[in-house]
Coordinates of C-alpha atoms in Angstrom, one line a residue:
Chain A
X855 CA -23.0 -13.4 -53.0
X856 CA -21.9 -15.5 -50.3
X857 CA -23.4 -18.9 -49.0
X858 CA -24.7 -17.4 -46.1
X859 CA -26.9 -15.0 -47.8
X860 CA -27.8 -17.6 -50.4
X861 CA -29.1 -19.9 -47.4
X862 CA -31.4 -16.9 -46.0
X863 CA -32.8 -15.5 -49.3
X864 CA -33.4 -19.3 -50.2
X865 CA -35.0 -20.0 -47.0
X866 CA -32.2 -22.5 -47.0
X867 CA -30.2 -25.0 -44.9
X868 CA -26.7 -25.7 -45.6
X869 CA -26.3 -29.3 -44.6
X870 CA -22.7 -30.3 -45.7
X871 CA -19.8 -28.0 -45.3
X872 CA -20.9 -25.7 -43.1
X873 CA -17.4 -23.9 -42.5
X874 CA -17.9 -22.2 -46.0
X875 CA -20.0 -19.9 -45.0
X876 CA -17.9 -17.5 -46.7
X877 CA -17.4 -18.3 -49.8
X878 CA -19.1 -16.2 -52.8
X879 CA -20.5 -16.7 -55.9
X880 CA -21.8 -14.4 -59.1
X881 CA -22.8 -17.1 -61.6
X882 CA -25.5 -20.1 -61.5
X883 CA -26.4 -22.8 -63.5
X884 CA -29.7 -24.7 -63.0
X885 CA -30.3 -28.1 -64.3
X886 CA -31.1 -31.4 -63.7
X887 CA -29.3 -32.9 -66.6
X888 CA -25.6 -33.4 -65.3
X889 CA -24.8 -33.8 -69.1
X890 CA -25.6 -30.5 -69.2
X891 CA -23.7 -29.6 -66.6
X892 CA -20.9 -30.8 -68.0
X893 CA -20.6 -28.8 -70.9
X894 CA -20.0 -25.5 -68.8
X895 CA -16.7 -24.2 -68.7
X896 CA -17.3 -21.7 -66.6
X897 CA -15.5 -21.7 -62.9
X898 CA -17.5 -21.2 -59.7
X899 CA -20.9 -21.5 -60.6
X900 CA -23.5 -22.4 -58.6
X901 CA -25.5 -25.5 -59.5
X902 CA -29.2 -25.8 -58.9
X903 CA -31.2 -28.5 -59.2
X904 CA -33.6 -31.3 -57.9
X905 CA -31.7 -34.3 -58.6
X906 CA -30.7 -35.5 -55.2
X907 CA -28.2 -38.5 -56.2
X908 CA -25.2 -39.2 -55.9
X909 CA -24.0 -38.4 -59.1
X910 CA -24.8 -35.2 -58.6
X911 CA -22.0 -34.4 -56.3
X912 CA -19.7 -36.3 -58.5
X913 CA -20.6 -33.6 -61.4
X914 CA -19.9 -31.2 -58.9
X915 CA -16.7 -32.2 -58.6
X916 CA -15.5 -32.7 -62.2
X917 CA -17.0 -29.4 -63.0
X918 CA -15.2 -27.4 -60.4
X919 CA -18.7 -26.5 -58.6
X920 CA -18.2 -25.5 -55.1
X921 CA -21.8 -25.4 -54.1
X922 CA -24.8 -27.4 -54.7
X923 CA -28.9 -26.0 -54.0
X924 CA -30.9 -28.6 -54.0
X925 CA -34.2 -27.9 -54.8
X926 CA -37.7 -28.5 -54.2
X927 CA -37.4 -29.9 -50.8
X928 CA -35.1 -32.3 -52.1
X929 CA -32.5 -34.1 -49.3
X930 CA -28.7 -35.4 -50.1
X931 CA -28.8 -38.5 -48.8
X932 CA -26.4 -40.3 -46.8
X933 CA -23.9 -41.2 -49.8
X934 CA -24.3 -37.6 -50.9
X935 CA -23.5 -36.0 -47.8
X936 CA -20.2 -38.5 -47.1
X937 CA -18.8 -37.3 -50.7
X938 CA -19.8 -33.9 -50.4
X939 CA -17.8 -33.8 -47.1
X940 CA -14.9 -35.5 -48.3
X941 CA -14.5 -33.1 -51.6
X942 CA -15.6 -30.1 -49.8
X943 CA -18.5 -29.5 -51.5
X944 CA -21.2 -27.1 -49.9
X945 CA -24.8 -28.3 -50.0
X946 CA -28.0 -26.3 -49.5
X947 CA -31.5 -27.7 -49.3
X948 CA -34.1 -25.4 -50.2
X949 CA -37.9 -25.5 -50.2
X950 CA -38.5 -23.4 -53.6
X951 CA -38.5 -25.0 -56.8
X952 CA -35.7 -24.4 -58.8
X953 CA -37.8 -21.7 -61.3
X954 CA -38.4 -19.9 -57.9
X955 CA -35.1 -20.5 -56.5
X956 CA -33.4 -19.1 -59.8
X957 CA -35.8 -16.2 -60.0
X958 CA -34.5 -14.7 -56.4
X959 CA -30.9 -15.3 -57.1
X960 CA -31.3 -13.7 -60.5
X961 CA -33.0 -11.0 -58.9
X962 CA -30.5 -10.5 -56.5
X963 CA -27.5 -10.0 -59.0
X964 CA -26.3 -13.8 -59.5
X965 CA -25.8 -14.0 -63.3
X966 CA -27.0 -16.6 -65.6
X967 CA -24.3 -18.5 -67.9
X968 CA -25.5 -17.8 -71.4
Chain B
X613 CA 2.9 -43.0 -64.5
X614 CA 0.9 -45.9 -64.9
X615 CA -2.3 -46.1 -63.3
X616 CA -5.0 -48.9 -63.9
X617 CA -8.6 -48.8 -62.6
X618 CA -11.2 -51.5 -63.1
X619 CA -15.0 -50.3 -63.4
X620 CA -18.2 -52.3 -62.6
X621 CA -21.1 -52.2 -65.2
X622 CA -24.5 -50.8 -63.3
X623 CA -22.7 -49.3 -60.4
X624 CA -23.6 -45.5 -60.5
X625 CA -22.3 -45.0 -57.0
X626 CA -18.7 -45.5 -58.0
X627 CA -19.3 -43.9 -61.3
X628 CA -16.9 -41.6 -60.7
X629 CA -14.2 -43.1 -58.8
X630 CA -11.3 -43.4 -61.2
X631 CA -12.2 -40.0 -62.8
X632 CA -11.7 -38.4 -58.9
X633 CA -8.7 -40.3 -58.3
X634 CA -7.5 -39.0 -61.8
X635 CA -8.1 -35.5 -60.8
X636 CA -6.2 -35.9 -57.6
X637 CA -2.7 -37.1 -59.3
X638 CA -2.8 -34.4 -61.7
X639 CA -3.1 -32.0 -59.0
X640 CA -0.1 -33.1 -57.2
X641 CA 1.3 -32.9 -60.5
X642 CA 0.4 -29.5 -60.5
X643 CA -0.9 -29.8 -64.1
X644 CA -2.5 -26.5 -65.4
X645 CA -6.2 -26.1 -64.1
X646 CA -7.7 -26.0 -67.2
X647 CA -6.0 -29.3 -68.8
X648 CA -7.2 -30.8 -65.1
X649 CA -11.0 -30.4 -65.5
X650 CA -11.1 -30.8 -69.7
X651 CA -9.2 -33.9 -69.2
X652 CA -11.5 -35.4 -66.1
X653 CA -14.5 -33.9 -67.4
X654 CA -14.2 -36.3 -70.5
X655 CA -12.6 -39.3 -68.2
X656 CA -16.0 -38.5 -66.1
X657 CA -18.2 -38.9 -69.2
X658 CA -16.3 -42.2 -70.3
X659 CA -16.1 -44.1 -66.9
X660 CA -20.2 -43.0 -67.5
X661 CA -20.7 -44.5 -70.4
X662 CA -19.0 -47.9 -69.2
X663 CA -20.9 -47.7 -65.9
X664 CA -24.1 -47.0 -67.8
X665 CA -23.7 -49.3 -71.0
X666 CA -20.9 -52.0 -70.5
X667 CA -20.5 -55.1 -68.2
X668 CA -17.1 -54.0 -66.9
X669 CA -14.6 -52.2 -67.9
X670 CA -11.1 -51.0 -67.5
X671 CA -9.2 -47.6 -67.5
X672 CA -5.4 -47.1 -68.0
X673 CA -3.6 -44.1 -67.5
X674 CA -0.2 -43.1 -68.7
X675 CA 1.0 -39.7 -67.3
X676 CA 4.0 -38.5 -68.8
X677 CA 5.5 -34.8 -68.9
X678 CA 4.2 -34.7 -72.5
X679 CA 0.9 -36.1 -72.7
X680 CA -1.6 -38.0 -70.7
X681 CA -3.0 -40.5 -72.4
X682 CA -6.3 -42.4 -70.9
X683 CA -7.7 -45.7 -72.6
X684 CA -11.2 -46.9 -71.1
X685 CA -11.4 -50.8 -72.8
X686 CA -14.8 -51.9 -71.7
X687 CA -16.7 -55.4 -72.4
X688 CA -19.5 -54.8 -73.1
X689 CA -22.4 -54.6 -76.5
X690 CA -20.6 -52.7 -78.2
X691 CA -21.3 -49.3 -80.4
X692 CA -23.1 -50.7 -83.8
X693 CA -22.7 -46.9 -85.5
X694 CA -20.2 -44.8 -83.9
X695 CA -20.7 -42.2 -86.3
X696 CA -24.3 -41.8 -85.1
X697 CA -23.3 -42.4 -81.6
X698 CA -21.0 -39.5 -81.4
X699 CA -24.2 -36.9 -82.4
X700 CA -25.9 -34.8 -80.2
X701 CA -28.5 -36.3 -78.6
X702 CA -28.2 -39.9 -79.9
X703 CA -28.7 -42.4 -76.7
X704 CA -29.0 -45.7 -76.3
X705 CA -29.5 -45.4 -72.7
X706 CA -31.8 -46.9 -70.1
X707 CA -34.3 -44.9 -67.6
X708 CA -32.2 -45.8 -64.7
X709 CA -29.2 -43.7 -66.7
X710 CA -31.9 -41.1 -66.9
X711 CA -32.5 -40.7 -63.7
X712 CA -29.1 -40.4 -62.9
X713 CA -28.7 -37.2 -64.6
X714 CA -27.7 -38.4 -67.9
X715 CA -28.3 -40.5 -71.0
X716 CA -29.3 -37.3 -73.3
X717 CA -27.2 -38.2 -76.1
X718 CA -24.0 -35.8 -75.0
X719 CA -21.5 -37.4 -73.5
X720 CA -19.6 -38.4 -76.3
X721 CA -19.4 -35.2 -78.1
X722 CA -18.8 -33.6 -74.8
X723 CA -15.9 -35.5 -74.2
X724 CA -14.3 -34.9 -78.1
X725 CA -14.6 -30.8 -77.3
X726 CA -12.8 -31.0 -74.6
X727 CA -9.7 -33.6 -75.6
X728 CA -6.9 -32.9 -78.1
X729 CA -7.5 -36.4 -79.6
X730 CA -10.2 -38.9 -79.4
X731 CA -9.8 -42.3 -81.2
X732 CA -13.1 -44.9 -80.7
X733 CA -13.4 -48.4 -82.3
X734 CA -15.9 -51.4 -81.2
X735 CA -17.7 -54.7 -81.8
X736 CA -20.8 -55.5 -81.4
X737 CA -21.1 -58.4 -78.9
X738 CA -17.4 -57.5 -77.4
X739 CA -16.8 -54.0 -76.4
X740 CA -15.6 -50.2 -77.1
X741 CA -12.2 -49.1 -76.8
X742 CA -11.7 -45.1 -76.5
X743 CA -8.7 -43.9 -76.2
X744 CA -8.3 -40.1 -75.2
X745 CA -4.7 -37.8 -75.3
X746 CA -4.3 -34.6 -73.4
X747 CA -1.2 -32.6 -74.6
X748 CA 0.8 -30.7 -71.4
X749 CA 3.4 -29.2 -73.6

């Protein structure tokens, strides 16, 4: 599925990267444990959560995730935004919580990890 | 290669910094993908646990075509049981860890699964050295 679609079913706004439209996804994580997040060795998986800090992105980035939904109204920040950019990493803010976000992309066909 | 980077107790916005600039150098090195994120994976988790437990610390690299080799030497309290440290879900760490997204007792295991060697000593009152070894070959 690709960002943009994410963005619309999400009621989304991608608000870093906004040149990767394109790019597409089958698997998501959802967590807001980046210990957890971690431990995935799985490539190209989405990551949702509500933790809006900076070390978020910088999971991101160790863990090979391309794209980050922020959850429950949740806004990167400033810092967030400037490292996102720089590492290319796409970030979508999104009203729904992350059970209602991971319900519709489940629904839709994205694929849990375990 | 020899690399060295220093790392400041407390400050979670550079927690990450070294690992990043890791990850770039073994991707000009064209290392194999997976040896890239196992190995910065587990340098992510250290640099962590010095940002999130130590007063300072320091991380040395040593790239060669055999190995890489990464020794994070922090000051700091020091790790009174490692054995129980390195379980799952033993922590030691503070709320503003928490809220940072970790301190759930994983980072050390995480980072044995996914080196080829992990060696850890420490003193109470001085600091933890861990010293981790990737194999290329």
């Amino acid at each position: 599925m690709k960002i943009s679609e994410i963005e619309k079913l999400l009621e989304g706004r991608v608000v870093c990267c906004e040149h990767k439209m394109d790019l597409s996804f089958e698997i998501a994580c959802a967590s807001d444990l980046m210990s957890d997040v971690l431990t995935l060795s799985h490539d190209n998986v989405l990551l949702i959560t509500g933790l809006n800090n900076v070390s978020t992105i910088r999971t991101a980035e160790m863990s090979d995730i391309h794209c980050v939904i922020l959850a429950r109204n949740k806004t990167a920040n400033a810092e967030m935004l400037a490292l996102a950019k720089e590492l290319g990493i796409v970030i979508i803010e999104c009203p729904y919580s992350v059970f209602r976000a991971s319900g519709v992309l489940f629904q839709t066909g994205i694929k849990p990890i375990y | 290669m020899h690399f060295t980077y220093n790392v400041e107790g407390g400050n979670f916005t550079r927690a990450g910094y070294a690992s990043s600039e890791i990850k770039k150098i073994l991707k000009q090195l064209n290392v194999d993908l997976a040896i890239i994120k196992r190995t910065v994976v587990a340098s992510y988790e250290a640099e962590v646990n010095i940002v999130a437990h130590a007063y300072s610390g320091t991380i040395f690299v040593d790239i060669t075509p055999e190995t890489i080799l990464i020794k994070f030497v922090d000051e700091g309290p020091g790790i009174p049981d490692i054995a129980m440290a390195m379980k799952e879900g033993f922590s030691t760490a503070t709320s503003k860890v928490r809220e940072m997204g970790f301190g759930a007792g994983m980072g050390l295991p995480n980072i044995r699964k996914n080196v080829d060697n992990m060696n850890i000593t420490s003193e109470v009152g001085k600091g933890t050295v861990l010293e981790l070894t990737m194999y290329l070959q």
